[in-house]
């Protein structure tokens, strides 16, 4: 369930499970996307990025999938750990703009 | 330093007072951003500096907000006549911007509380 006062979508998982965090974007002209992780009391930290000429990109334990047809982005975290607990934001850049636009964020809670 | 540094980390001010928030970007980064984050919300763009170009101020919510960047490095965000709705975490980020799309490195933020 949601954390009182935060009004963020929340995903609760058990340690070791795979997590999928979703993001819908609105601008069909967006051509670059980044996932950020924000731990409590800290600034957002880069996780992985993807350009619009790709539909999948993998990093260490993370995979980003991009579906331009439905303007949807997802972040998959394999074997989720308690240290993955944080708020996850997707951000998009539109061609010609250097200013990333951030989504609302999803709170991931990993239970040991 | 190794990362983006912001000061102060916390600031409590009385309604109507002016505040200044400071950002030291990563050395050599030409791009600098200010964002605002209210409790449980996403990041709201405020202003963007790139090299010697005129800043993009399109995100500033009112004329009480202003920012400058001296010598292409340190930036100060000033909020005049603060209001309670200004309470938020103010985040600064810098980017090397060597290509069209590069990641932004964020500081830890300044938590502003207007009482």
mmCIF file of C-alpha atoms in Angstrom:
data_model
loop_
_atom_site.group_PDB
_atom_site.id
_atom_site.type_symbol
_atom_site.label_atom_id
_atom_site.label_comp_id
_atom_site.label_asym_id
_atom_site.label_seq_id
_atom_site.Cartn_x
_atom_site.Cartn_y
_atom_site.Cartn_z
ATOM 1 C CA UNK A 1 0.000 0.000 0.000
ATOM 2 C CA UNK A 2 0.937 3.671 -0.176
ATOM 3 C CA UNK A 3 3.024 5.378 2.423
ATOM 4 C CA UNK A 4 0.944 7.974 4.251
ATOM 5 C CA UNK A 5 1.720 11.499 3.124
ATOM 6 C CA UNK A 6 3.816 10.628 0.099
ATOM 7 C CA UNK A 7 1.089 10.083 -2.515
ATOM 8 C CA UNK A 8 3.527 8.098 -4.649
ATOM 9 C CA UNK A 9 2.726 4.869 -6.419
ATOM 10 C CA UNK A 10 4.322 2.124 -4.355
ATOM 11 C CA UNK A 11 5.666 -1.281 -5.278
ATOM 12 C CA UNK A 12 6.361 -3.733 -2.462
ATOM 13 C CA UNK A 13 8.410 -6.849 -3.174
ATOM 14 C CA UNK A 14 10.238 -9.562 -1.298
ATOM 15 C CA UNK A 15 14.005 -9.736 -1.343
ATOM 16 C CA UNK A 16 15.135 -11.881 -4.254
ATOM 17 C CA UNK A 17 12.084 -11.192 -6.393
ATOM 18 C CA UNK A 18 12.312 -9.366 -9.692
ATOM 19 C CA UNK A 19 10.820 -5.862 -9.752
ATOM 20 C CA UNK A 20 9.267 -4.012 -12.653
ATOM 21 C CA UNK A 21 8.709 -0.277 -12.430
ATOM 22 C CA UNK A 22 6.689 1.364 -15.163
ATOM 23 C CA UNK A 23 6.655 4.842 -16.633
ATOM 24 C CA UNK A 24 4.381 6.366 -19.241
ATOM 25 C CA UNK A 25 5.644 9.391 -21.108
ATOM 26 C CA UNK A 26 3.568 11.864 -23.017
ATOM 27 C CA UNK A 27 5.818 13.446 -25.634
ATOM 28 C CA UNK A 28 6.202 11.339 -28.779
ATOM 29 C CA UNK A 29 9.165 13.530 -29.748
ATOM 30 C CA UNK A 30 11.168 12.400 -26.706
ATOM 31 C CA UNK A 31 14.257 10.572 -27.851
ATOM 32 C CA UNK A 32 16.345 9.954 -24.751
ATOM 33 C CA UNK A 33 15.296 8.440 -21.453
ATOM 34 C CA UNK A 34 16.996 7.986 -18.115
ATOM 35 C CA UNK A 35 16.088 6.117 -14.961
ATOM 36 C CA UNK A 36 17.162 7.659 -11.658
ATOM 37 C CA UNK A 37 17.151 6.200 -8.149
ATOM 38 C CA UNK A 38 16.606 8.482 -5.168
ATOM 39 C CA UNK A 39 17.305 7.222 -1.687
ATOM 40 C CA UNK A 40 15.902 9.015 1.329
ATOM 41 C CA UNK A 41 17.675 12.306 1.971
ATOM 42 C CA UNK A 42 19.774 12.116 -1.176
ATOM 43 C CA UNK A 43 19.668 13.497 -4.683
ATOM 44 C CA UNK A 44 18.670 11.315 -7.630
ATOM 45 C CA UNK A 45 21.370 8.993 -8.937
ATOM 46 C CA UNK A 46 21.702 7.798 -12.528
ATOM 47 C CA UNK A 47 20.905 4.121 -13.098
ATOM 48 C CA UNK A 48 20.620 3.520 -16.832
ATOM 49 C CA UNK A 49 19.667 5.344 -20.003
ATOM 50 C CA UNK A 50 18.277 4.428 -23.406
ATOM 51 C CA UNK A 51 17.940 6.214 -26.717
ATOM 52 C CA UNK A 52 14.858 6.043 -28.886
ATOM 53 C CA UNK A 53 16.624 4.003 -31.560
ATOM 54 C CA UNK A 54 16.800 1.108 -29.082
ATOM 55 C CA UNK A 55 14.076 -0.915 -27.409
ATOM 56 C CA UNK A 56 16.135 -2.635 -24.736
ATOM 57 C CA UNK A 57 19.272 -1.963 -22.774
ATOM 58 C CA UNK A 58 20.841 -3.972 -19.991
ATOM 59 C CA UNK A 59 23.047 -3.027 -17.109
ATOM 60 C CA UNK A 60 24.089 -4.756 -13.946
ATOM 61 C CA UNK A 61 20.895 -6.374 -12.585
ATOM 62 C CA UNK A 62 18.807 -3.757 -14.422
ATOM 63 C CA UNK A 63 17.111 -3.760 -17.803
ATOM 64 C CA UNK A 64 15.250 -0.884 -19.407
ATOM 65 C CA UNK A 65 12.603 -1.560 -22.036
ATOM 66 C CA UNK A 66 11.231 1.125 -24.318
ATOM 67 C CA UNK A 67 7.993 0.800 -26.272
ATOM 68 C CA UNK A 68 7.656 3.887 -28.425
ATOM 69 C CA UNK A 69 4.354 2.734 -29.903
ATOM 70 C CA UNK A 70 2.563 3.114 -26.588
ATOM 71 C CA UNK A 71 5.044 5.588 -25.080
ATOM 72 C CA UNK A 72 5.969 3.295 -22.244
ATOM 73 C CA UNK A 73 9.207 2.726 -20.407
ATOM 74 C CA UNK A 74 9.979 0.091 -17.796
ATOM 75 C CA UNK A 75 12.821 -0.661 -15.433
ATOM 76 C CA UNK A 76 13.362 -4.255 -14.453
ATOM 77 C CA UNK A 77 15.504 -5.035 -11.413
ATOM 78 C CA UNK A 78 16.618 -8.630 -11.051
ATOM 79 C CA UNK A 79 16.992 -10.292 -7.647
ATOM 80 C CA UNK A 80 15.864 -7.195 -5.780
ATOM 81 C CA UNK A 81 17.786 -6.392 -2.612
ATOM 82 C CA UNK A 82 16.879 -4.266 0.428
ATOM 83 C CA UNK A 83 19.403 -1.693 -0.809
ATOM 84 C CA UNK A 84 17.243 -1.201 -3.875
ATOM 85 C CA UNK A 85 14.546 0.394 -1.713
ATOM 86 C CA UNK A 86 14.189 3.942 -3.016
ATOM 87 C CA UNK A 87 12.058 6.164 -5.222
ATOM 88 C CA UNK A 88 12.629 5.581 -8.925
ATOM 89 C CA UNK A 89 12.092 8.300 -11.510
ATOM 90 C CA UNK A 90 12.057 8.154 -15.261
ATOM 91 C CA UNK A 91 13.161 11.259 -17.140
ATOM 92 C CA UNK A 92 12.794 12.128 -20.804
ATOM 93 C CA UNK A 93 14.599 14.505 -23.144
ATOM 94 C CA UNK A 94 13.044 15.787 -26.311
ATOM 95 C CA UNK A 95 15.310 16.255 -29.307
ATOM 96 C CA UNK A 96 16.963 19.642 -29.137
ATOM 97 C CA UNK A 97 16.243 20.098 -25.454
ATOM 98 C CA UNK A 98 18.904 19.612 -22.816
ATOM 99 C CA UNK A 99 16.383 19.748 -19.985
ATOM 100 C CA UNK A 100 15.157 16.375 -18.733
ATOM 101 C CA UNK A 101 11.511 16.209 -17.705
ATOM 102 C CA UNK A 102 10.915 13.951 -14.738
ATOM 103 C CA UNK A 103 8.011 11.654 -14.086
ATOM 104 C CA UNK A 104 6.232 11.418 -10.761
ATOM 105 C CA UNK A 105 8.266 8.572 -9.314
ATOM 106 C CA UNK A 106 7.542 5.142 -7.877
ATOM 107 C CA UNK A 107 8.473 4.077 -4.378
ATOM 108 C CA UNK A 108 10.042 0.605 -4.268
ATOM 109 C CA UNK A 109 9.978 -1.161 -0.904
ATOM 110 C CA UNK A 110 11.968 -4.367 -0.582
ATOM 111 C CA UNK A 111 11.126 -6.595 2.364
ATOM 112 C CA UNK A 112 13.900 -8.829 3.708
ATOM 113 C CA UNK B 1 35.119 17.650 -4.699
ATOM 114 C CA UNK B 2 33.970 14.495 -6.349
ATOM 115 C CA UNK B 3 30.324 15.415 -6.678
ATOM 116 C CA UNK B 4 27.852 18.270 -6.768
ATOM 117 C CA UNK B 5 27.825 20.096 -3.448
ATOM 118 C CA UNK B 6 24.904 22.119 -2.141
ATOM 119 C CA UNK B 7 24.694 24.340 0.900
ATOM 120 C CA UNK B 8 23.118 24.636 3.299
ATOM 121 C CA UNK B 9 21.682 21.138 3.557
ATOM 122 C CA UNK B 10 18.787 22.465 5.617
ATOM 123 C CA UNK B 11 17.368 25.960 5.909
ATOM 124 C CA UNK B 12 14.505 27.167 8.061
ATOM 125 C CA UNK B 13 13.362 30.702 7.395
ATOM 126 C CA UNK B 14 10.511 32.946 8.355
ATOM 127 C CA UNK B 15 7.855 33.843 5.842
ATOM 128 C CA UNK B 16 8.794 37.038 4.012
ATOM 129 C CA UNK B 17 12.558 36.633 4.397
ATOM 130 C CA UNK B 18 14.958 36.166 1.487
ATOM 131 C CA UNK B 19 17.093 33.028 1.145
ATOM 132 C CA UNK B 20 20.106 32.072 -0.934
ATOM 133 C CA UNK B 21 20.906 28.499 -1.869
ATOM 134 C CA UNK B 22 24.320 27.587 -3.209
ATOM 135 C CA UNK B 23 25.447 24.945 -5.674
ATOM 136 C CA UNK B 24 29.017 23.910 -6.490
ATOM 137 C CA UNK B 25 28.901 21.782 -9.636
ATOM 138 C CA UNK B 26 31.397 19.140 -10.673
ATOM 139 C CA UNK B 27 34.507 20.815 -12.038
ATOM 140 C CA UNK B 28 34.419 21.070 -15.820
ATOM 141 C CA UNK B 29 30.687 20.533 -16.164
ATOM 142 C CA UNK B 30 29.266 23.200 -18.439
ATOM 143 C CA UNK B 31 25.590 22.598 -17.766
ATOM 144 C CA UNK B 32 23.878 23.326 -14.451
ATOM 145 C CA UNK B 33 20.244 22.767 -13.484
ATOM 146 C CA UNK B 34 18.025 23.715 -10.567
ATOM 147 C CA UNK B 35 14.996 21.598 -9.746
ATOM 148 C CA UNK B 36 12.469 21.730 -6.924
ATOM 149 C CA UNK B 37 10.974 18.679 -5.255
ATOM 150 C CA UNK B 38 7.958 18.949 -3.005
ATOM 151 C CA UNK B 39 7.101 16.155 -0.575
ATOM 152 C CA UNK B 40 6.157 13.011 -2.457
ATOM 153 C CA UNK B 41 6.364 14.707 -5.821
ATOM 154 C CA UNK B 42 8.572 14.563 -8.871
ATOM 155 C CA UNK B 43 11.218 17.056 -9.838
ATOM 156 C CA UNK B 44 10.008 20.417 -11.094
ATOM 157 C CA UNK B 45 12.429 22.165 -13.444
ATOM 158 C CA UNK B 46 13.371 25.713 -12.439
ATOM 159 C CA UNK B 47 16.333 27.001 -14.456
ATOM 160 C CA UNK B 48 19.143 25.771 -16.731
ATOM 161 C CA UNK B 49 22.584 27.251 -17.396
ATOM 162 C CA UNK B 50 24.829 26.152 -20.255
ATOM 163 C CA UNK B 51 28.242 27.710 -20.649
ATOM 164 C CA UNK B 52 28.035 31.388 -21.506
ATOM 165 C CA UNK B 53 24.582 31.158 -23.071
ATOM 166 C CA UNK B 54 21.592 32.992 -21.632
ATOM 167 C CA UNK B 55 19.954 30.765 -19.009
ATOM 168 C CA UNK B 56 16.640 29.049 -19.645
ATOM 169 C CA UNK B 57 14.440 30.507 -16.903
ATOM 170 C CA UNK B 58 11.198 29.048 -18.182
ATOM 171 C CA UNK B 59 10.607 26.983 -15.043
ATOM 172 C CA UNK B 60 10.869 29.726 -12.444
ATOM 173 C CA UNK B 61 7.450 29.883 -10.734
ATOM 174 C CA UNK B 62 7.432 33.623 -10.007
ATOM 175 C CA UNK B 63 9.583 36.741 -10.152
ATOM 176 C CA UNK B 64 10.537 36.106 -6.515
ATOM 177 C CA UNK B 65 12.861 33.416 -7.834
ATOM 178 C CA UNK B 66 16.170 34.196 -9.521
ATOM 179 C CA UNK B 67 19.467 32.455 -10.084
ATOM 180 C CA UNK B 68 22.911 33.303 -11.271
ATOM 181 C CA UNK B 69 26.008 31.401 -12.162
ATOM 182 C CA UNK B 70 29.323 33.139 -11.689
ATOM 183 C CA UNK B 71 32.303 32.312 -13.864
ATOM 184 C CA UNK B 72 30.562 29.319 -15.307
ATOM 185 C CA UNK B 73 30.892 27.476 -12.012
ATOM 186 C CA UNK B 74 29.123 28.188 -8.707
ATOM 187 C CA UNK B 75 25.417 28.974 -8.851
ATOM 188 C CA UNK B 76 23.143 30.719 -6.368
ATOM 189 C CA UNK B 77 19.360 30.381 -6.315
ATOM 190 C CA UNK B 78 17.675 33.293 -4.543
ATOM 191 C CA UNK B 79 14.103 33.305 -3.310
ATOM 192 C CA UNK B 80 12.804 36.677 -2.185
ATOM 193 C CA UNK B 81 9.953 37.233 0.232
ATOM 194 C CA UNK B 82 9.604 33.509 0.888
ATOM 195 C CA UNK B 83 6.155 31.950 1.179
ATOM 196 C CA UNK B 84 5.109 28.723 2.858
ATOM 197 C CA UNK B 85 4.469 27.115 -0.523
ATOM 198 C CA UNK B 86 8.180 27.586 -1.290
ATOM 199 C CA UNK B 87 8.958 24.853 1.242
ATOM 200 C CA UNK B 88 10.576 22.011 -0.687
ATOM 201 C CA UNK B 89 13.890 20.345 -1.431
ATOM 202 C CA UNK B 90 15.878 22.343 -3.967
ATOM 203 C CA UNK B 91 18.133 20.135 -6.072
ATOM 204 C CA UNK B 92 21.045 21.225 -8.207
ATOM 205 C CA UNK B 93 22.586 19.082 -10.933
ATOM 206 C CA UNK B 94 25.456 19.473 -13.347
ATOM 207 C CA UNK B 95 26.282 17.732 -16.601
ATOM 208 C CA UNK B 96 29.318 17.619 -18.866
ATOM 209 C CA UNK B 97 26.952 17.932 -21.840
ATOM 210 C CA UNK B 98 29.566 16.721 -24.283
ATOM 211 C CA UNK B 99 26.835 15.330 -26.474
ATOM 212 C CA UNK B 100 23.177 16.119 -26.957
ATOM 213 C CA UNK B 101 22.063 13.762 -24.238
ATOM 214 C CA UNK B 102 24.151 13.262 -21.126
ATOM 215 C CA UNK B 103 23.220 12.327 -17.594
ATOM 216 C CA UNK B 104 22.842 14.910 -14.872
ATOM 217 C CA UNK B 105 24.688 14.464 -11.577
ATOM 218 C CA UNK B 106 22.658 15.676 -8.622
ATOM 219 C CA UNK B 107 23.648 17.148 -5.301
ATOM 220 C CA UNK B 108 22.007 16.061 -2.080
ATOM 221 C CA UNK B 109 19.681 19.045 -2.105
ATOM 222 C CA UNK B 110 18.777 21.880 0.250
ATOM 223 C CA UNK B 111 15.655 21.309 2.308
ATOM 224 C CA UNK B 112 13.922 24.668 2.690
ATOM 225 C CA UNK B 113 11.241 25.114 5.322
ATOM 226 C CA UNK B 114 9.339 28.385 5.457
ATOM 227 C CA UNK B 115 7.557 28.935 8.772
#
